[in-house]
Amino acid sequence: MDMQHQAMGYDRTATMFSPDGHLLQVEYAEKGVKLGSSSIGMKCSDGVFILADKRVTDKLIAKKSANKIFEIDSHIIVSSAGILSDAKVLIEKGQVTAQQHRITYDSPIEPELIVKEIASIKQQFSQYGGARPFGVFIMIAGINGKKPELYASSITGNYLEYHANAIGEDDEKIKEMLRENYKKDLTIKEGVKVALDIFKKVQGDKFGIDRFELCYIKSDKVILEKLEGEEIKELK
Amino acid sequence: MDMQHQAMGYDRTATMFSPDGHLLQVEYAEKGVKLGSSSIGMKCSDGVFILADKRVTDKLIAKKSANKIFEIDSHIIVSSAGILSDAKVLIEKGQVTAQQHRITYDSPIEPELIVKEIASIKQQFSQYGGARPFGVFIMIAGINGKKPELYASSITGNYLEYHANAIGEDDEKIKEMLRENYKKDLTIKEGVKVALDIFKKVQGDKFGIDRFELCYIKSDKVILEKLEGEEIKELK
Amino acid sequence: MDMQHQAMGYDRTATMFSPDGHLLQVEYAEKGVKLGSSSIGMKCSDGVFILADKRVTDKLIAKKSANKIFEIDSHIIVSSAGILSDAKVLIEKGQVTAQQHRITYDSPIEPELIVKEIASIKQQFSQYGGARPFGVFIMIAGINGKKPELYASSITGNYLEYHANAIGEDDEKIKEMLRENYKKDLTIKEGVKVALDIFKKVQGDKFGIDRFELCYIKSDKVILEKLEGEEIKELK
Amino acid sequence: MDMQHQAMGYDRTATMFSPDGHLLQVEYAEKGVKLGSSSIGMKCSDGVFILADKRVTDKLIAKKSANKIFEIDSHIIVSSAGILSDAKVLIEKGQVTAQQHRITYDSPIEPELIVKEIASIKQQFSQYGGARPFGVFIMIAGINGKKPELYASSITGNYLEYHANAIGEDDEKIKEMLRENYKKDLTIKEGVKVALDIFKKVQGDKFGIDRFELCYIKSDKVILEKLEGEEIKELK
Amino acid sequence: MDMQHQAMGYDRTATMFSPDGHLLQVEYAEKGVKLGSSSIGMKCSDGVFILADKRVTDKLIAKKSANKIFEIDSHIIVSSAGILSDAKVLIEKGQVTAQQHRITYDSPIEPELIVKEIASIKQQFSQYGGARPFGVFIMIAGINGKKPELYASSITGNYLEYHANAIGEDDEKIKEMLRENYKKDLTIKEGVKVALDIFKKVQGDKFGIDRFELCYIKSDKVILEKLEGEEIKELK
Amino acid sequence: MDMQHQAMGYDRTATMFSPDGHLLQVEYAEKGVKLGSSSIGMKCSDGVFILADKRVTDKLIAKKSANKIFEIDSHIIVSSAGILSDAKVLIEKGQVTAQQHRITYDSPIEPELIVKEIASIKQQFSQYGGARPFGVFIMIAGINGKKPELYASSITGNYLEYHANAIGEDDEKIKEMLRENYKKDLTIKEGVKVALDIFKKVQGDKFGIDRFELCYIKSDKVILEKLEGEEIKELK
Amino acid sequence: MDMQHQAMGYDRTATMFSPDGHLLQVEYAEKGVKLGSSSIGMKCSDGVFILADKRVTDKLIAKKSANKIFEIDSHIIVSSAGILSDAKVLIEKGQVTAQQHRITYDSPIEPELIVKEIASIKQQFSQYGGARPFGVFIMIAGINGKKPELYASSITGNYLEYHANAIGEDDEKIKEMLRENYKKDLTIKEGVKVALDIFKKVQGDKFGIDRFELCYIKSDKVILEKLEGEEIKELK
């Protein structure tokens, strides 16, 4: 980041381009996202999963309450990195959209329609003044028909489909390891093992299975399943 | 806090991210919260309670008037730390929601729906310009069915469920002691003793039972009870 | 006040928290309040009164016009310290509310409902941008059933119930003396004497009975009575 | 005025309190008012009058057009000091209100209701952003039943009732002389003489009867009469 | 103008008073008005006229197009000094008002109602933020019944009636000469000669009859007549 | 341009007058206009034409697409200098107005009504905040009945009628030559020759007939004709 | 870029002209566009195509998801350079417009109507405050009847028709090569080869057929066809 551009004030609102064409407020918000706890998503041969680091180890906090993976619909799950209360606003919009789709068409919504709507809201908050951008990355996993799908959207509302992905703290390091270890024919059980191994390496001494929460959807059942802590190891 | 980021002005509005991705206005508001008088909430084997330091010892002030614990509904209570008039706005919204729920569904509202609504309002005031964020932490205790529940929400509207929690002055010190002394099978009577002991240690010479106000709800009766000063010691 | 926080501009709008969590504009407005002429309110065994210093001694001004105590309803009176025209806006809201209550319920409104409404308006003006906070403290005295009540609200809309209270110039000094001399079993006649004695001590040479205006409501009659200057001494 | 508070910018908007609790923009607007030409109002034993300095001596200007005293209704007159076009906005509001009152109640409006309405508009423009305060003092004289009344309102919308008063240039000096020379039993004829004598002393060589305009309302007739220049001396 | 007040920024918006009570933006706009070409208006024994300097001598510009005198109605004419496109907005409002008056009351509108409406719009643009003040002086001449009338309004919307007046470049110098040479019993023919003589003296070598445009309305005919350049000399 | 006024910030918004009464943002926008490619308009004995420099010589760009002369209606054409996308907004408004006129009155609209509407929009954008002024000069040529007319409007929305005119790059130099060479009895054919000769002199080596586009309307046919590049030389 | 104009702040909002008449924020946004991946469009003898560099080589990203060419309708395609989420907002508007046209007129929309609508939205965002300009260039290719058409629009909403064009990184270098190598009688197959050769030269070692995506529409079939990576080489 150019110190001079800071001194000149190009980074004070999300509606201002810096002289070299950057949106600095958006880039700052992305820095905040990297301070959030991380999660890994993966498309597997038999479904899709998100494994999230809840970080919480405070015994005063009710475990369930610290969950980082939310249900959009019974076939779509979502994790976030960044300002959690921002994420919840977007997730709720997604939940309402999914319900309306079920009521209107009597069928489950395609996961991409959810990510599209969330991305569109994010875009608006990165272009219009009067509010700050949503300070979150959102990762969405779901089943479209029988096909697993995985998406992630950035601050400006750009989104991509992934085979495997990570958001939050150390995301670049984790993605590097995913590139080495991910294979398309991994089962959910195998994929989760790969993801846990990556977390072990990245977190070192701080790693502990108690910090983790797993949510997966099998392509044939299309019902989301949740496991926490030691249960994750028992996954069949 | 980086002095340079202050000089650069990243901390002047709640709608601006600092270069490292923080919302400094939100963090400042949190500082204000820590200046407020503190309260302890606890889930117990037979219900839930909040014990609040009213701080007031001015004989000119009517005791009842300085109360820090408010009723949302007969099964939900709330305390706050920070700007009290801000808290009252949120509490009133909660009261209306609880009443509407009773009228619409003829049943008591789940405590989490109250914290969710309050948190959602807080989120909006930390994202949109034109107003400052609500300068309060809110702690909500209640009975859901026969189950005690305890929540607390931050400035940005993030909220968690707790077994035991403290907000306001010296909250970190109090929570540290709660981690040591809290057990899930404490009765309300035992829990209040634990909480009072913590206040005694934290406040030292300034401690006095007259400053305190207790509100508890037993899981079986689901009716809130209030005690003040010496009465608290008489609790059975 | 930290000079550095002024230089940094944290005190320029009411919608900005200073780095240590204060709302400086609100604190400045409170300074203005302390420049206003003072009044003392007191709950007594036989009712409630407000004794106000009108300060005015200009013979060009019609005495009645300089009055500082206003009637909300025949059982509720109010005095203010700070910007008088701001106070009048709030007092008028209170008057309308009181009238509507009489029409709707055919009974006098509880004094606390008036202070609540005024406080709620004040809160909004201390949180939203586009206007400055109301620069006044408001003291409200009234009879609820047969019980005297006394309230005061600050700039942010926080309010407390008092046994006795003072707002405006030298309020802290006056309250200190009230703490020493106030007793719950004082009659209005005795209480007014206590209040006048306090004013005498605080104002020294500037004291003069002509500057004062008294308004009291007896618990049994529930009709407000007004006295000015020498009349006050004749009170039975 | 503290130069430092100017340098700090506390005086740039009417919606900002200075660190010592002042509204500096309001105080600046008051300075502007003192640049305006002055007028004297007086309650007399047989009615009320306003004597205004029109200042204009330019023979190109139609005399009638430079008038400084306006009619709100046949029993209420008004003069202003400050920005004349601002004054006219307020006076027109008053005229409409007076007409509506006549139509609705078939009786002349009380002068205080007019000053109250004008003051309320001024208050709003000194609290809300997006516009500047009205840069005028308004003096209102009228007959209420058979009783003469005289009011003046400041920039913030505070208003008082007067026995005699002056607004505009040298107002303090004029008021000082009024305090010495005003008596309640003066007739209009005598009062006008007192006022003219004061203007003579204050204006010295610049004084000339041609600059003056007189408007009076007798308590028994309740019809306003206008005199200009030499005519004023002929008043019986 | 005080350089220091500029450095302090009191002159940046029309909604800010300077420490000595001036509206500097309004005063700046008045400077711009003095850069505009000038016109002289005069009430005469047999009607009223405006003589305007069109300044244009560019042969590429169609003469008619450079006209500076506009018709509000057949009995009311108007000239302006300052930003011509601003003037046209106000003139159009006046034209619509005049037409509506004819349709509603089936009679010509009084000239003062036109100047009043234009002045009221100008006042608003000098008090409210979000737009700049209208950068024009407007001079209005017309016949009311059989009586000639002449008005001019400033930036803030203050207006006066004149016997004779000048706006635009060198207005003070022209008005000084008008004071010397204007007499109420001049006929239009004589008055125009006086005005032309003044322009000759003020403009010196730059004077040329081709630059001028004359518009007059005789009190008995009440129909406006237009003359340009040499035609003006032929006026009978 | 006074450097000091820049440093003081008088040139930052279109709604601020500089101390000498200028609208600097408007003057800056005019500078931008002079960077645009130029066009010449001319009223002739047999009609009216606009000859525009398209500047484009890039073989990748479709020639038709670089056209600078647009049709408002079959009897009105327009060219612009400055921000082309701004111009298109105004031209579209003109086109709609012309169509509505045809539908409503079943006759071609007068060209001046089009320039009037465009000028009125421009005026608003130079007075109100929240948007920048339209950064274009607009030249409009058309036939009114059988009479050719030519108009041009500036940034503030001021407009004049011309016999001949130029806007854009080197406009002053071109107008100087027009003053020397324009005669009212030129035919379109002769006028176009004059205009091309001027462009040849002003552009020197950069001149090339390929860069030019001609649009003319004969007074008797009232149908616009278009010619490009070498075709222009063939005009009869 | 003049450093001084930056220091003076002329480049802070899109609604401010610099002293030399530039919109600096718009120019900054254009810099951002040049950071985006590039695409080449070309009109050919048998249709039109866009060849886009997807840049993505990350194996974690689903290929289809990284596509840079979007379908507006079956006969219109679009690529963008700059902020992709901004582009999607505009593309969606185009898609809706195209669908509405089909429903209303039962025929395919002309490509120019799509570019016109997108350009008009862009213009508004470069003139009005409260939001930043759309940070994208948009290139649109389509068939109008049987005729291929190619357009591109800039930040301000200006657009041109092209024979061949490039947007994004190295656009100037690519356009220079297009000028040398483009011929109007190239077939799509030949044109794609020319485009690939240009990319090879410009990207050097970084070139790889896997990064590319081709979309073409034959004039006779009017159905868009998509090819990726090695498939592009197989195009017949």
Short mmCIF file of N, CA, C and O in Angstrom, two decimals, chain A residues 17-71:
data_model
loop_
_atom_site.label_atom_id
_atom_site.label_comp_id
_atom_site.label_asym_id
_atom_site.label_seq_id
_atom_site.Cartn_x
_atom_site.Cartn_y
_atom_site.Cartn_z
N PHE A 17 -11.90 6.22 -6.18
CA PHE A 17 -10.80 5.48 -6.78
C PHE A 17 -9.48 6.16 -6.41
O PHE A 17 -9.39 7.39 -6.40
N SER A 18 -8.44 5.39 -6.12
CA SER A 18 -7.11 5.96 -5.93
C SER A 18 -6.54 6.27 -7.32
O SER A 18 -7.04 5.78 -8.33
N PRO A 19 -5.48 7.10 -7.38
CA PRO A 19 -4.94 7.49 -8.69
C PRO A 19 -4.54 6.31 -9.57
O PRO A 19 -4.50 6.44 -10.78
N ASP A 20 -4.26 5.15 -8.97
CA ASP A 20 -3.95 4.00 -9.82
C ASP A 20 -5.14 3.06 -9.97
O ASP A 20 -4.99 1.92 -10.40
N GLY A 21 -6.34 3.55 -9.65
CA GLY A 21 -7.54 2.82 -9.99
C GLY A 21 -7.99 1.78 -8.98
O GLY A 21 -8.79 0.91 -9.30
N HIS A 22 -7.50 1.88 -7.76
CA HIS A 22 -7.93 0.93 -6.73
C HIS A 22 -9.05 1.52 -5.88
O HIS A 22 -9.18 2.73 -5.75
N LEU A 23 -9.84 0.62 -5.25
CA LEU A 23 -10.82 1.03 -4.24
C LEU A 23 -10.21 0.67 -2.90
O LEU A 23 -10.34 -0.46 -2.42
N LEU A 24 -9.54 1.60 -2.27
CA LEU A 24 -8.74 1.26 -1.09
C LEU A 24 -9.60 0.81 0.09
O LEU A 24 -9.24 -0.11 0.81
N GLN A 25 -10.76 1.42 0.30
CA GLN A 25 -11.63 0.99 1.40
C GLN A 25 -11.99 -0.48 1.26
O GLN A 25 -12.06 -1.21 2.23
N VAL A 26 -12.21 -0.89 0.03
CA VAL A 26 -12.53 -2.30 -0.22
C VAL A 26 -11.33 -3.18 0.15
O VAL A 26 -11.47 -4.23 0.78
N GLU A 27 -10.14 -2.71 -0.18
CA GLU A 27 -8.94 -3.49 0.14
C GLU A 27 -8.72 -3.54 1.64
O GLU A 27 -8.26 -4.55 2.18
N TYR A 28 -9.06 -2.46 2.34
CA TYR A 28 -8.93 -2.47 3.80
C TYR A 28 -9.92 -3.47 4.41
O TYR A 28 -9.58 -4.21 5.33
N ALA A 29 -11.14 -3.46 3.91
CA ALA A 29 -12.14 -4.40 4.42
C ALA A 29 -11.64 -5.83 4.22
O ALA A 29 -11.86 -6.70 5.07
N GLU A 30 -10.95 -6.07 3.11
CA GLU A 30 -10.41 -7.41 2.86
C GLU A 30 -9.36 -7.79 3.89
O GLU A 30 -9.23 -8.95 4.27
N LYS A 31 -8.60 -6.79 4.34
CA LYS A 31 -7.63 -7.05 5.42
C LYS A 31 -8.38 -7.54 6.66
O LYS A 31 -7.93 -8.46 7.34
N GLY A 32 -9.49 -6.92 6.97
CA GLY A 32 -10.27 -7.32 8.13
C GLY A 32 -10.76 -8.76 8.01
O GLY A 32 -10.79 -9.51 8.98
N VAL A 33 -11.12 -9.12 6.79
CA VAL A 33 -11.59 -10.48 6.55
C VAL A 33 -10.52 -11.49 6.92
O VAL A 33 -10.80 -12.55 7.49
N LYS A 34 -9.27 -11.16 6.64
CA LYS A 34 -8.17 -12.09 6.90
C LYS A 34 -7.88 -12.21 8.39
O LYS A 34 -7.07 -13.03 8.81
N LEU A 35 -8.50 -11.35 9.21
CA LEU A 35 -8.36 -11.48 10.66
C LEU A 35 -9.37 -12.48 11.21
O LEU A 35 -9.25 -12.94 12.33
N GLY A 36 -10.39 -12.84 10.41
CA GLY A 36 -11.42 -13.75 10.87
C GLY A 36 -10.96 -15.20 10.88
O GLY A 36 -9.99 -15.55 10.20
N SER A 37 -11.65 -16.03 11.63
CA SER A 37 -11.29 -17.45 11.69
C SER A 37 -11.60 -18.09 10.34
O SER A 37 -12.49 -17.67 9.63
N SER A 38 -10.85 -19.12 9.98
CA SER A 38 -10.93 -19.64 8.62
C SER A 38 -11.82 -20.87 8.50
O SER A 38 -12.13 -21.56 9.47
N SER A 39 -12.25 -21.12 7.27
CA SER A 39 -13.00 -22.34 6.99
C SER A 39 -12.60 -22.85 5.62
O SER A 39 -12.20 -22.09 4.74
N ILE A 40 -12.70 -24.16 5.45
CA ILE A 40 -12.36 -24.82 4.19
C ILE A 40 -13.63 -25.44 3.62
O ILE A 40 -14.40 -26.07 4.35
N GLY A 41 -13.86 -25.24 2.32
CA GLY A 41 -14.97 -25.89 1.64
C GLY A 41 -14.43 -26.80 0.57
O GLY A 41 -13.36 -26.55 0.00
N MET A 42 -15.15 -27.89 0.26
CA MET A 42 -14.64 -28.83 -0.74
C MET A 42 -15.78 -29.56 -1.44
O MET A 42 -16.72 -30.00 -0.79
N LYS A 43 -15.68 -29.65 -2.77
CA LYS A 43 -16.58 -30.52 -3.54
C LYS A 43 -15.97 -31.91 -3.57
O LYS A 43 -14.79 -32.05 -3.88
N CYS A 44 -16.76 -32.92 -3.26
CA CYS A 44 -16.23 -34.28 -3.22
C CYS A 44 -17.04 -35.18 -4.15
O CYS A 44 -18.05 -34.77 -4.71
N SER A 45 -16.57 -36.39 -4.28
CA SER A 45 -17.24 -37.33 -5.20
C SER A 45 -18.66 -37.66 -4.72
O SER A 45 -19.53 -37.97 -5.51
N ASP A 46 -18.88 -37.58 -3.42
CA ASP A 46 -20.19 -37.96 -2.88
C ASP A 46 -20.92 -36.80 -2.19
O ASP A 46 -21.86 -37.02 -1.44
N GLY A 47 -20.47 -35.57 -2.44
CA GLY A 47 -21.16 -34.42 -1.83
C GLY A 47 -20.23 -33.24 -1.64
O GLY A 47 -19.23 -33.12 -2.36
N VAL A 48 -20.57 -32.41 -0.67
CA VAL A 48 -19.79 -31.20 -0.45
C VAL A 48 -19.74 -30.93 1.05
O VAL A 48 -20.64 -31.34 1.78
N PHE A 49 -18.64 -30.33 1.53
CA PHE A 49 -18.60 -30.01 2.97
C PHE A 49 -17.91 -28.68 3.23
O PHE A 49 -17.16 -28.16 2.38
N ILE A 50 -18.20 -28.11 4.40
CA ILE A 50 -17.43 -26.99 4.93
C ILE A 50 -16.94 -27.37 6.32
O ILE A 50 -17.71 -27.88 7.13
N LEU A 51 -15.64 -27.18 6.53
CA LEU A 51 -15.05 -27.43 7.84
C LEU A 51 -14.59 -26.08 8.38
O LEU A 51 -13.77 -25.41 7.75
N ALA A 52 -15.15 -25.68 9.54
CA ALA A 52 -14.87 -24.33 10.03
C ALA A 52 -14.17 -24.35 11.37
O ALA A 52 -14.51 -25.14 12.27
N ASP A 53 -13.20 -23.48 11.50
CA ASP A 53 -12.53 -23.26 12.77
C ASP A 53 -13.38 -22.27 13.57
O ASP A 53 -13.57 -21.13 13.14
N LYS A 54 -13.91 -22.70 14.72
CA LYS A 54 -14.74 -21.80 15.53
C LYS A 54 -13.89 -20.95 16.46
O LYS A 54 -14.36 -20.00 17.06
N ARG A 55 -12.62 -21.35 16.59
CA ARG A 55 -11.67 -20.60 17.43
C ARG A 55 -12.04 -20.61 18.90
O ARG A 55 -11.18 -20.61 19.77
N VAL A 56 -13.34 -20.58 19.19
CA VAL A 56 -13.78 -20.41 20.58
C VAL A 56 -13.35 -21.57 21.44
O VAL A 56 -13.59 -22.71 21.13
N THR A 57 -12.73 -21.26 22.53
CA THR A 57 -12.39 -22.30 23.49
C THR A 57 -12.80 -21.83 24.87
O THR A 57 -12.56 -22.49 25.86
N ASP A 58 -13.47 -20.67 24.88
CA ASP A 58 -13.91 -20.10 26.16
C ASP A 58 -15.05 -20.96 26.70
O ASP A 58 -16.09 -21.11 26.08
N LYS A 59 -14.84 -21.52 27.90
CA LYS A 59 -15.85 -22.41 28.46
C LYS A 59 -17.12 -21.68 28.88
O LYS A 59 -18.15 -22.29 29.14
N LEU A 60 -17.05 -20.34 28.95
CA LEU A 60 -18.24 -19.57 29.31
C LEU A 60 -19.23 -19.50 28.13
O LEU A 60 -20.42 -19.23 28.33
N ILE A 61 -18.72 -19.71 26.91
CA ILE A 61 -19.59 -19.59 25.74
C ILE A 61 -20.22 -20.94 25.40
O ILE A 61 -19.53 -21.96 25.37
N ALA A 62 -21.53 -20.93 25.17
CA ALA A 62 -22.23 -22.15 24.78
C ALA A 62 -21.73 -22.56 23.41
O ALA A 62 -21.74 -21.77 22.47
N LYS A 63 -21.30 -23.80 23.30
CA LYS A 63 -20.65 -24.24 22.07
C LYS A 63 -21.48 -23.98 20.83
O LYS A 63 -21.00 -23.43 19.84
N LYS A 64 -22.70 -24.41 20.85
CA LYS A 64 -23.58 -24.28 19.70
C LYS A 64 -23.62 -22.83 19.19
O LYS A 64 -23.70 -22.57 17.99
N SER A 65 -23.52 -21.94 20.15
CA SER A 65 -23.67 -20.51 19.84
C SER A 65 -22.52 -19.97 19.02
O SER A 65 -22.66 -19.00 18.28
N ALA A 66 -21.34 -20.64 19.14
CA ALA A 66 -20.17 -20.13 18.43
C ALA A 66 -20.06 -20.69 17.02
O ALA A 66 -19.08 -20.48 16.33
N ASN A 67 -21.09 -21.42 16.60
CA ASN A 67 -21.04 -22.05 15.28
C ASN A 67 -20.76 -21.04 14.18
O ASN A 67 -21.24 -19.92 14.22
N LYS A 68 -19.98 -21.49 13.20
CA LYS A 68 -19.60 -20.62 12.09
C LYS A 68 -20.25 -21.05 10.78
O LYS A 68 -20.09 -20.38 9.76
N ILE A 69 -20.92 -22.21 10.80
CA ILE A 69 -21.56 -22.70 9.58
C ILE A 69 -23.07 -22.57 9.76
O ILE A 69 -23.62 -23.03 10.77
N PHE A 70 -23.73 -21.93 8.80
CA PHE A 70 -25.16 -21.70 8.89
C PHE A 70 -25.90 -22.39 7.75
O PHE A 70 -25.33 -22.62 6.69
N GLU A 71 -27.15 -22.67 8.00
CA GLU A 71 -27.98 -23.34 7.01
C GLU A 71 -28.80 -22.29 6.26
O GLU A 71 -29.52 -21.51 6.87
#
